[in-house]
PDB file of C-alpha atoms in Angstrom:
ATOM      1  CA  UNK A 185      80.509 102.916 169.321  1.00 42.00           C
ATOM      2  CA  UNK A 186      80.811 106.251 168.533  1.00 39.00           C
ATOM      3  CA  UNK A 187      77.970 106.425 166.233  1.00 46.00           C
ATOM      4  CA  UNK A 188      75.626 104.653 169.282  1.00 39.00           C
ATOM      5  CA  UNK A 189      76.685 107.641 171.811  1.00 35.00           C
ATOM      6  CA  UNK A 190      75.804 110.125 168.745  1.00 37.00           C
ATOM      7  CA  UNK A 191      72.402 108.763 168.503  1.00 46.00           C
ATOM      8  CA  UNK A 192      71.866 108.835 172.288  1.00 43.00           C
ATOM      9  CA  UNK A 193      72.770 112.155 172.683  1.00 39.00           C
ATOM     10  CA  UNK A 194      70.628 113.310 169.876  1.00 45.00           C
ATOM     11  CA  UNK A 195      67.577 111.614 171.906  1.00 46.00           C
ATOM     12  CA  UNK A 196      68.214 113.780 174.816  1.00 38.00           C
ATOM     13  CA  UNK A 197      68.865 116.745 173.137  1.00 44.00           C
ATOM     14  CA  UNK A 198      65.282 115.874 171.166  1.00 50.00           C
ATOM     15  CA  UNK A 199      63.950 115.530 174.386  1.00 41.00           C
ATOM     16  CA  UNK A 200      65.619 118.719 176.534  1.00 46.00           C
ATOM     17  CA  UNK A 201      64.184 120.450 173.923  1.00 48.00           C
ATOM     18  CA  UNK A 202      60.563 119.025 173.700  1.00 46.00           C
ATOM     19  CA  UNK A 203      60.594 119.924 177.635  1.00 43.00           C
ATOM     20  CA  UNK A 204      59.260 123.393 177.389  1.00 49.00           C
ATOM     21  CA  UNK A 205      56.253 122.039 175.283  1.00 51.00           C
ATOM     22  CA  UNK A 206      55.173 119.725 177.446  1.00 50.00           C
ATOM     23  CA  UNK A 207      55.719 121.783 180.821  1.00 51.00           C
ATOM     24  CA  UNK A 208      53.184 124.509 178.548  1.00 48.00           C
ATOM     25  CA  UNK A 209      50.424 121.767 177.650  1.00 52.00           C
ATOM     26  CA  UNK A 210      50.569 120.623 181.426  1.00 55.00           C
ATOM     27  CA  UNK A 211      50.093 124.068 182.616  1.00 55.00           C
ATOM     28  CA  UNK A 212      47.512 124.639 180.200  1.00 48.00           C
ATOM     29  CA  UNK A 213      45.502 121.706 181.508  1.00 57.00           C
ATOM     30  CA  UNK A 214      45.865 122.499 184.879  1.00 58.00           C
ATOM     31  CA  UNK A 215      43.850 125.980 183.955  1.00 54.00           C
ATOM     32  CA  UNK A 216      41.485 124.273 182.242  1.00 49.00           C
ATOM     33  CA  UNK A 217      40.449 121.795 184.698  1.00 55.00           C
ATOM     34  CA  UNK A 218      40.410 124.696 187.422  1.00 57.00           C
ATOM     35  CA  UNK A 219      38.301 126.735 185.313  1.00 51.00           C
ATOM     36  CA  UNK A 220      36.099 123.869 184.853  1.00 52.00           C
ATOM     37  CA  UNK A 221      36.029 123.349 188.443  1.00 54.00           C
ATOM     38  CA  UNK A 222      34.859 126.691 189.263  1.00 49.00           C
ATOM     39  CA  UNK A 223      32.322 126.924 186.335  1.00 48.00           C
ATOM     40  CA  UNK A 224      30.765 123.637 187.733  1.00 49.00           C
ATOM     41  CA  UNK A 225      30.767 125.083 191.204  1.00 44.00           C
ATOM     42  CA  UNK A 226      29.003 128.036 189.690  1.00 49.00           C
ATOM     43  CA  UNK A 227      26.615 126.160 188.247  1.00 50.00           C
ATOM     44  CA  UNK A 228      25.814 124.262 191.579  1.00 48.00           C
ATOM     45  CA  UNK A 229      25.330 127.730 193.205  1.00 47.00           C
ATOM     46  CA  UNK A 230      23.287 128.793 190.535  1.00 52.00           C
ATOM     47  CA  UNK A 231      21.136 125.863 190.885  1.00 50.00           C
ATOM     48  CA  UNK A 232      20.879 125.720 194.607  1.00 50.00           C
ATOM     49  CA  UNK A 233      23.696 122.668 195.111  1.00 47.00           C
ATOM     50  CA  UNK A 234      24.343 122.823 198.482  1.00 46.00           C
ATOM     51  CA  UNK A 235      21.465 124.617 199.757  1.00 47.00           C
ATOM     52  CA  UNK A 236      18.246 123.070 201.281  1.00 47.00           C
ATOM     53  CA  UNK A 237      15.879 121.400 198.099  1.00 49.00           C
ATOM     54  CA  UNK A 238      12.941 122.531 196.957  1.00 48.00           C
ATOM     55  CA  UNK A 239      10.031 120.429 197.057  1.00 47.00           C
ATOM     56  CA  UNK A 240       8.942 119.425 193.336  1.00 45.00           C
ATOM     57  CA  UNK A 241       5.926 121.572 191.834  1.00 46.00           C
ATOM     58  CA  UNK A 242       3.287 119.068 191.376  1.00 47.00           C
ATOM     59  CA  UNK A 243       2.363 117.809 188.615  1.00 47.00           C
ATOM     60  CA  UNK A 244      -0.614 119.851 186.183  1.00 49.00           C
ATOM     61  CA  UNK A 245      -3.060 116.820 186.612  1.00 45.00           C
ATOM     62  CA  UNK A 246      -2.698 116.904 190.916  1.00 45.00           C
ATOM     63  CA  UNK A 247      -3.107 120.460 190.864  1.00 50.00           C
ATOM     64  CA  UNK A 248      -6.570 120.302 188.376  1.00 50.00           C
ATOM     65  CA  UNK A 249      -7.606 117.501 190.608  1.00 48.00           C
ATOM     66  CA  UNK A 250      -7.397 119.492 193.858  1.00 52.00           C
ATOM     67  CA  UNK A 251      -8.978 122.498 192.294  1.00 56.00           C
ATOM     68  CA  UNK A 252     -11.883 120.254 190.792  1.00 53.00           C
ATOM     69  CA  UNK A 253     -12.135 118.886 194.258  1.00 58.00           C
ATOM     70  CA  UNK A 254     -12.316 122.310 196.075  1.00 63.00           C
ATOM     71  CA  UNK A 255     -15.374 122.969 193.008  1.00 62.00           C
ATOM     72  CA  UNK A 256     -16.445 119.180 194.139  1.00 60.00           C
ATOM     73  CA  UNK A 257     -17.144 120.560 197.893  1.00 64.00           C
ATOM     74  CA  UNK A 258     -18.391 123.993 196.457  1.00 69.00           C
ATOM     75  CA  UNK A 259     -21.009 122.464 194.774  1.00 69.00           C
ATOM     76  CA  UNK A 260     -21.831 119.964 197.182  1.00 72.00           C
ATOM     77  CA  UNK A 261     -22.557 122.528 199.153  1.00 78.00           C
ATOM     78  CA  UNK A 262     -24.779 124.509 197.152  1.00 76.00           C
ATOM     79  CA  UNK A 263     -27.024 121.473 196.181  1.00 76.00           C
ATOM     80  CA  UNK A 264     -27.434 120.739 199.945  1.00 78.00           C
ATOM     81  CA  UNK A 265     -28.430 124.609 200.603  1.00 80.00           C
ATOM     82  CA  UNK A 266     -30.999 123.892 197.662  1.00 78.00           C
ATOM     83  CA  UNK A 267     -31.867 120.836 198.479  1.00 78.00           C
ATOM     84  CA  UNK A 268     -33.042 122.529 201.934  1.00 81.00           C
ATOM     85  CA  UNK A 269     -34.964 125.466 199.922  1.00 78.00           C
ATOM     86  CA  UNK A 270     -36.815 122.378 198.351  1.00 77.00           C
ATOM     87  CA  UNK A 271     -37.759 120.651 201.248  1.00 79.00           C
ATOM     88  CA  UNK A 272     -39.222 123.557 203.437  1.00 80.00           C
ATOM     89  CA  UNK A 273     -41.015 124.784 200.068  1.00 74.00           C
ATOM     90  CA  UNK A 274     -42.779 121.279 199.753  1.00 79.00           C
ATOM     91  CA  UNK A 275     -43.214 121.434 203.671  1.00 82.00           C
ATOM     92  CA  UNK A 276     -45.188 124.463 203.384  1.00 79.00           C
ATOM     93  CA  UNK A 277     -46.986 123.593 200.011  1.00 76.00           C
ATOM     94  CA  UNK A 278     -48.362 120.335 201.642  1.00 80.00           C
ATOM     95  CA  UNK A 279     -49.275 122.206 204.922  1.00 81.00           C
ATOM     96  CA  UNK A 280     -51.085 124.990 202.871  1.00 77.00           C
ATOM     97  CA  UNK A 281     -52.835 121.994 200.592  1.00 75.00           C
ATOM     98  CA  UNK A 282     -53.757 120.058 203.527  1.00 81.00           C
ATOM     99  CA  UNK A 283     -55.706 122.925 205.008  1.00 80.00           C
ATOM    100  CA  UNK A 284     -57.520 122.833 201.416  1.00 78.00           C
ATOM    101  CA  UNK A 285     -58.454 119.480 201.598  1.00 83.00           C
ATOM    102  CA  UNK A 286     -61.477 119.289 204.151  1.00 88.00           C
ATOM    103  CA  UNK A 287     -62.725 122.052 201.475  1.00 87.00           C
ATOM    104  CA  UNK A 288     -62.417 119.719 198.561  1.00 85.00           C
ATOM    105  CA  UNK A 289     -63.971 116.814 200.058  1.00 88.00           C
ATOM    106  CA  UNK A 290     -66.828 118.901 201.278  1.00 87.00           C
ATOM    107  CA  UNK A 291     -67.507 120.414 197.663  1.00 86.00           C
ATOM    108  CA  UNK A 292     -67.045 116.476 196.282  1.00 86.00           C
ATOM    109  CA  UNK A 293     -69.495 115.769 199.473  1.00 88.00           C
ATOM    110  CA  UNK A 294     -72.322 118.852 198.028  1.00 86.00           C
ATOM    111  CA  UNK A 295     -71.892 117.190 194.394  1.00 84.00           C
ATOM    112  CA  UNK A 296     -72.407 113.610 195.697  1.00 86.00           C
ATOM    113  CA  UNK A 297     -75.733 114.550 197.419  1.00 84.00           C
ATOM    114  CA  UNK A 298     -77.104 115.667 194.007  1.00 85.00           C
ATOM    115  CA  UNK A 299     -79.235 113.089 191.844  1.00 84.00           C
ATOM    116  CA  UNK A 300     -80.482 113.640 188.595  1.00 86.00           C
ATOM    117  CA  UNK A 301     -84.171 113.831 189.633  1.00 89.00           C
ATOM    118  CA  UNK A 302     -83.398 116.658 192.455  1.00 89.00           C
ATOM    119  CA  UNK A 303     -82.310 118.456 189.619  1.00 91.00           C
ATOM    120  CA  UNK A 304     -84.694 117.455 187.161  1.00 91.00           C
ATOM    121  CA  UNK A 305     -87.246 119.125 189.737  1.00 90.00           C
ATOM    122  CA  UNK A 306     -85.167 122.128 190.172  1.00 92.00           C
ATOM    123  CA  UNK A 307     -84.953 122.872 186.624  1.00 91.00           C
ATOM    124  CA  UNK A 308     -88.571 121.951 185.755  1.00 91.00           C
ATOM    125  CA  UNK A 309     -89.887 125.022 188.851  1.00 91.00           C
ATOM    126  CA  UNK A 310     -91.305 127.941 186.709  1.00 91.00           C
ATOM    127  CA  UNK A 311     -90.981 130.437 189.515  1.00 91.00           C
ATOM    128  CA  UNK A 312     -88.162 129.196 192.352  1.00 93.00           C
ATOM    129  CA  UNK A 313     -88.246 130.634 195.804  1.00 93.00           C
ATOM    130  CA  UNK A 314     -86.123 132.969 197.181  1.00 92.00           C
ATOM    131  CA  UNK A 315     -82.898 132.261 197.484  1.00 95.00           C
ATOM    132  CA  UNK A 316     -82.617 129.627 195.080  1.00 96.00           C
ATOM    133  CA  UNK A 317     -82.317 131.701 191.904  1.00 95.00           C
ATOM    134  CA  UNK A 318     -79.343 133.199 193.214  1.00 97.00           C
ATOM    135  CA  UNK A 319     -77.717 129.612 193.554  1.00 97.00           C
ATOM    136  CA  UNK A 320     -78.388 128.815 190.271  1.00 96.00           C
ATOM    137  CA  UNK A 321     -76.821 132.446 188.891  1.00 97.00           C
ATOM    138  CA  UNK A 322     -74.149 131.670 191.603  1.00 97.00           C
ATOM    139  CA  UNK A 323     -73.363 128.202 189.514  1.00 96.00           C
ATOM    140  CA  UNK A 324     -73.373 130.223 186.104  1.00 96.00           C
ATOM    141  CA  UNK A 325     -70.805 132.859 187.358  1.00 97.00           C
ATOM    142  CA  UNK A 326     -68.459 130.552 188.467  1.00 96.00           C
ATOM    143  CA  UNK A 327     -68.374 128.239 185.206  1.00 96.00           C
ATOM    144  CA  UNK A 328     -68.478 130.968 182.911  1.00 95.00           C
ATOM    145  CA  UNK A 329     -66.275 130.223 179.896  1.00 93.00           C
ATOM    146  CA  UNK A 330     -62.742 131.723 180.261  1.00 93.00           C
ATOM    147  CA  UNK A 331     -64.475 134.410 183.053  1.00 95.00           C
ATOM    148  CA  UNK A 332     -66.562 135.860 180.727  1.00 96.00           C
ATOM    149  CA  UNK A 333     -70.157 136.480 182.869  1.00 96.00           C
ATOM    150  CA  UNK A 334     -73.264 136.722 181.031  1.00 96.00           C
ATOM    151  CA  UNK A 335     -74.946 139.821 181.621  1.00 95.00           C
ATOM    152  CA  UNK A 336     -78.382 137.598 181.991  1.00 96.00           C
ATOM    153  CA  UNK A 337     -78.079 135.632 185.066  1.00 96.00           C
ATOM    154  CA  UNK A 338     -82.113 135.374 185.356  1.00 96.00           C
ATOM    155  CA  UNK A 339     -83.681 132.221 186.378  1.00 96.00           C
ATOM    156  CA  UNK A 340     -84.621 131.448 182.567  1.00 95.00           C
ATOM    157  CA  UNK A 341     -81.330 132.072 182.082  1.00 96.00           C
ATOM    158  CA  UNK A 342     -80.217 129.694 184.875  1.00 95.00           C
ATOM    159  CA  UNK A 343     -82.488 126.709 183.152  1.00 94.00           C
ATOM    160  CA  UNK A 344     -80.871 126.895 179.572  1.00 94.00           C
ATOM    161  CA  UNK A 345     -77.698 127.148 181.454  1.00 94.00           C
ATOM    162  CA  UNK A 346     -78.729 123.604 182.851  1.00 93.00           C
ATOM    163  CA  UNK A 347     -79.429 122.356 180.086  1.00 90.00           C
ATOM    164  CA  UNK A 348     -79.071 118.670 180.191  1.00 90.00           C
ATOM    165  CA  UNK A 349     -78.675 117.544 183.575  1.00 90.00           C
ATOM    166  CA  UNK A 350     -76.593 114.500 183.304  1.00 90.00           C
ATOM    167  CA  UNK A 351     -73.677 117.158 181.039  1.00 92.00           C
ATOM    168  CA  UNK A 352     -74.832 119.824 183.666  1.00 93.00           C
ATOM    169  CA  UNK A 353     -73.925 117.721 186.297  1.00 91.00           C
ATOM    170  CA  UNK A 354     -70.551 116.071 184.502  1.00 91.00           C
ATOM    171  CA  UNK A 355     -69.591 119.443 183.911  1.00 92.00           C
ATOM    172  CA  UNK A 356     -70.113 120.217 187.864  1.00 92.00           C
ATOM    173  CA  UNK A 357     -67.530 117.275 188.579  1.00 90.00           C
ATOM    174  CA  UNK A 358     -65.123 118.236 186.337  1.00 92.00           C
ATOM    175  CA  UNK A 359     -64.677 121.555 187.224  1.00 93.00           C
ATOM    176  CA  UNK A 360     -61.537 123.213 186.873  1.00 93.00           C
ATOM    177  CA  UNK A 361     -61.310 124.244 190.900  1.00 91.00           C
ATOM    178  CA  UNK A 362     -57.456 125.375 190.231  1.00 89.00           C
ATOM    179  CA  UNK A 363     -58.327 127.679 187.388  1.00 92.00           C
ATOM    180  CA  UNK A 364     -61.222 129.380 188.166  1.00 94.00           C
ATOM    181  CA  UNK A 365     -61.471 132.913 186.654  1.00 96.00           C
ATOM    182  CA  UNK A 366     -60.634 135.813 189.413  1.00 96.00           C
ATOM    183  CA  UNK A 367     -63.822 137.956 188.446  1.00 97.00           C
ATOM    184  CA  UNK A 368     -66.226 134.648 188.673  1.00 97.00           C
ATOM    185  CA  UNK A 369     -64.840 134.395 192.531  1.00 97.00           C
ATOM    186  CA  UNK A 370     -64.846 137.515 193.049  1.00 97.00           C
ATOM    187  CA  UNK A 371     -68.787 138.494 191.604  1.00 97.00           C
ATOM    188  CA  UNK A 372     -69.888 135.503 193.686  1.00 97.00           C
ATOM    189  CA  UNK A 373     -68.298 136.840 196.814  1.00 97.00           C
ATOM    190  CA  UNK A 374     -69.520 140.215 196.646  1.00 97.00           C
ATOM    191  CA  UNK A 375     -73.399 139.834 195.024  1.00 96.00           C
ATOM    192  CA  UNK A 376     -74.238 136.190 196.641  1.00 97.00           C
ATOM    193  CA  UNK A 377     -72.151 134.748 199.662  1.00 97.00           C
ATOM    194  CA  UNK A 378     -72.805 137.608 201.672  1.00 97.00           C
ATOM    195  CA  UNK A 379     -77.094 137.083 201.435  1.00 96.00           C
ATOM    196  CA  UNK A 380     -78.457 135.359 204.749  1.00 94.00           C
ATOM    197  CA  UNK A 381     -80.062 132.611 202.501  1.00 94.00           C
ATOM    198  CA  UNK A 382     -77.234 131.803 200.539  1.00 97.00           C
ATOM    199  CA  UNK A 383     -76.936 128.721 202.972  1.00 96.00           C
ATOM    200  CA  UNK A 384     -76.752 125.422 202.681  1.00 95.00           C
ATOM    201  CA  UNK A 385     -78.949 124.893 206.021  1.00 95.00           C
ATOM    202  CA  UNK A 386     -81.937 127.319 204.659  1.00 95.00           C
ATOM    203  CA  UNK A 387     -82.015 126.573 201.151  1.00 95.00           C
ATOM    204  CA  UNK A 388     -82.082 122.756 201.858  1.00 94.00           C
ATOM    205  CA  UNK A 389     -86.055 123.466 203.000  1.00 93.00           C
ATOM    206  CA  UNK A 390     -86.522 124.952 199.860  1.00 93.00           C
ATOM    207  CA  UNK A 391     -84.643 122.200 197.683  1.00 93.00           C
ATOM    208  CA  UNK A 392     -82.135 119.746 197.943  1.00 93.00           C
ATOM    209  CA  UNK A 393     -80.368 120.028 194.768  1.00 94.00           C
ATOM    210  CA  UNK A 394     -80.103 123.745 195.403  1.00 95.00           C
ATOM    211  CA  UNK A 395     -78.686 122.828 198.782  1.00 95.00           C
ATOM    212  CA  UNK A 396     -76.398 121.163 197.301  1.00 94.00           C
ATOM    213  CA  UNK A 397     -75.240 123.307 194.779  1.00 95.00           C
ATOM    214  CA  UNK A 398     -75.066 126.151 197.261  1.00 96.00           C
ATOM    215  CA  UNK A 399     -72.197 124.274 199.259  1.00 94.00           C
ATOM    216  CA  UNK A 400     -70.511 123.568 196.222  1.00 95.00           C
ATOM    217  CA  UNK A 401     -70.352 127.097 195.659  1.00 96.00           C
ATOM    218  CA  UNK A 402     -69.343 127.936 198.841  1.00 95.00           C
ATOM    219  CA  UNK A 403     -66.399 125.683 198.872  1.00 94.00           C
ATOM    220  CA  UNK A 404     -65.047 126.287 195.614  1.00 94.00           C
ATOM    221  CA  UNK A 405     -64.485 129.779 196.759  1.00 94.00           C
ATOM    222  CA  UNK A 406     -62.863 128.910 199.573  1.00 92.00           C
ATOM    223  CA  UNK A 407     -60.713 126.542 198.111  1.00 91.00           C
ATOM    224  CA  UNK A 408     -59.752 129.290 195.225  1.00 92.00           C
ATOM    225  CA  UNK A 409     -58.840 131.577 198.341  1.00 90.00           C
ATOM    226  CA  UNK A 410     -56.378 128.859 199.676  1.00 88.00           C
ATOM    227  CA  UNK A 411     -55.151 127.779 196.195  1.00 87.00           C
ATOM    228  CA  UNK A 412     -53.813 131.661 195.547  1.00 87.00           C
ATOM    229  CA  UNK A 413     -51.693 131.556 198.296  1.00 84.00           C
ATOM    230  CA  UNK A 414     -50.460 127.657 197.033  1.00 81.00           C
ATOM    231  CA  UNK A 415     -50.276 128.711 193.512  1.00 79.00           C
ATOM    232  CA  UNK A 416     -47.192 130.476 193.350  1.00 82.00           C
ATOM    233  CA  UNK A 417     -45.795 128.179 196.379  1.00 78.00           C
ATOM    234  CA  UNK A 418     -46.002 125.799 194.051  1.00 77.00           C
ATOM    235  CA  UNK A 419     -44.437 127.771 191.084  1.00 80.00           C
ATOM    236  CA  UNK A 420     -41.426 128.565 193.120  1.00 79.00           C
ATOM    237  CA  UNK A 421     -40.897 124.836 193.991  1.00 78.00           C
ATOM    238  CA  UNK A 422     -40.849 123.802 190.633  1.00 81.00           C
ATOM    239  CA  UNK A 423     -38.195 126.258 190.041  1.00 81.00           C
ATOM    240  CA  UNK A 424     -36.227 125.297 192.923  1.00 78.00           C
ATOM    241  CA  UNK A 425     -36.575 121.398 191.746  1.00 81.00           C
ATOM    242  CA  UNK A 426     -35.727 122.576 188.671  1.00 84.00           C
ATOM    243  CA  UNK A 427     -32.384 124.683 189.826  1.00 80.00           C
ATOM    244  CA  UNK A 428     -31.406 121.707 192.377  1.00 79.00           C
ATOM    245  CA  UNK A 429     -31.718 119.304 188.974  1.00 83.00           C
ATOM    246  CA  UNK A 430     -28.888 121.437 187.181  1.00 81.00           C
ATOM    247  CA  UNK A 431     -26.699 121.668 190.400  1.00 78.00           C
ATOM    248  CA  UNK A 432     -26.696 118.229 190.515  1.00 80.00           C
ATOM    249  CA  UNK A 433     -25.956 117.753 186.835  1.00 82.00           C
ATOM    250  CA  UNK A 434     -23.162 120.055 186.802  1.00 78.00           C
ATOM    251  CA  UNK A 435     -22.024 118.275 190.180  1.00 76.00           C
ATOM    252  CA  UNK A 436     -22.313 114.950 188.472  1.00 82.00           C
ATOM    253  CA  UNK A 437     -19.957 116.157 185.592  1.00 80.00           C
ATOM    254  CA  UNK A 438     -17.374 117.827 188.710  1.00 79.00           C
ATOM    255  CA  UNK A 439     -17.111 114.831 190.130  1.00 79.00           C
ATOM    256  CA  UNK A 440     -16.735 112.599 186.639  1.00 82.00           C
ATOM    257  CA  UNK A 441     -13.680 115.346 185.849  1.00 81.00           C
ATOM    258  CA  UNK A 442     -11.917 114.857 189.197  1.00 78.00           C
ATOM    259  CA  UNK A 443     -12.369 111.364 189.239  1.00 82.00           C
ATOM    260  CA  UNK A 444     -10.582 111.250 185.669  1.00 84.00           C
ATOM    261  CA  UNK A 445      -7.789 113.660 187.027  1.00 82.00           C
ATOM    262  CA  UNK A 446      -7.487 111.264 190.341  1.00 82.00           C
ATOM    263  CA  UNK A 447      -6.786 108.315 188.229  1.00 83.00           C
ATOM    264  CA  UNK A 448      -4.470 110.214 186.023  1.00 82.00           C
ATOM    265  CA  UNK A 449      -2.600 111.589 189.283  1.00 81.00           C
ATOM    266  CA  UNK A 450      -2.307 108.282 190.626  1.00 82.00           C
ATOM    267  CA  UNK A 451      -0.910 106.771 187.473  1.00 83.00           C
ATOM    268  CA  UNK A 452       2.090 109.533 187.358  1.00 81.00           C
ATOM    269  CA  UNK A 453       2.553 108.504 191.232  1.00 79.00           C
ATOM    270  CA  UNK A 454       3.044 104.732 190.508  1.00 81.00           C
ATOM    271  CA  UNK A 455       5.309 105.569 187.132  1.00 79.00           C
ATOM    272  CA  UNK A 456       7.630 107.723 189.439  1.00 69.00           C
TER     273      UNK A 456
END
């Protein structure tokens, strides 16, 4: 019995001895808990906890998609503007060429009025009536290769120029009216067209073939002056069309990129 009492007293003593250490441990735990709480609060304050939340930043792909859409709209406007310019140039060229159409038809009609027999008779003349030689010389000037006008425009030179009637007529039919040398047209305008006798209605009484050639020369010169205005417009139209094609190609590329980015954004949104 005495021994049991001694053991109980020893246990009480041990518990009393451990109390200060336990109290110190509890105080330390409380201090650590307070410190952790303050740290968590500080982190929340720093990260805006308790404050109105900001909208999350959009994904990079979505921003790129929006930027691409803006570029697409800009290029759409550019293409529309170029297309409008092209349409205006096209209309202007067609209007000018429409004015030239009757002149071309008149020149073709003049050639259609020629026949081998009449041209053969013209070529066989030893001494042509006044005005007929001017018509032949004017033809010779317009048909000068590379714009190199011969010094000799005499009747004998003109007969050699006409050479084979078939070949001469074929050369006139296939004459490159869009590329008539300027110096040749100017020579005809200065030296032949102003003459009173250089008129199909006057020449026809002397030679039907010469009258047809006279009408052809007059209408080729008229066409040249119209085409002189149209040619730069055609060049500008071709340039505008090339620019439009390039802009449309660029726009197609941007549309493809925008579509790809939009598909990526849609996929990201599905996975959120």
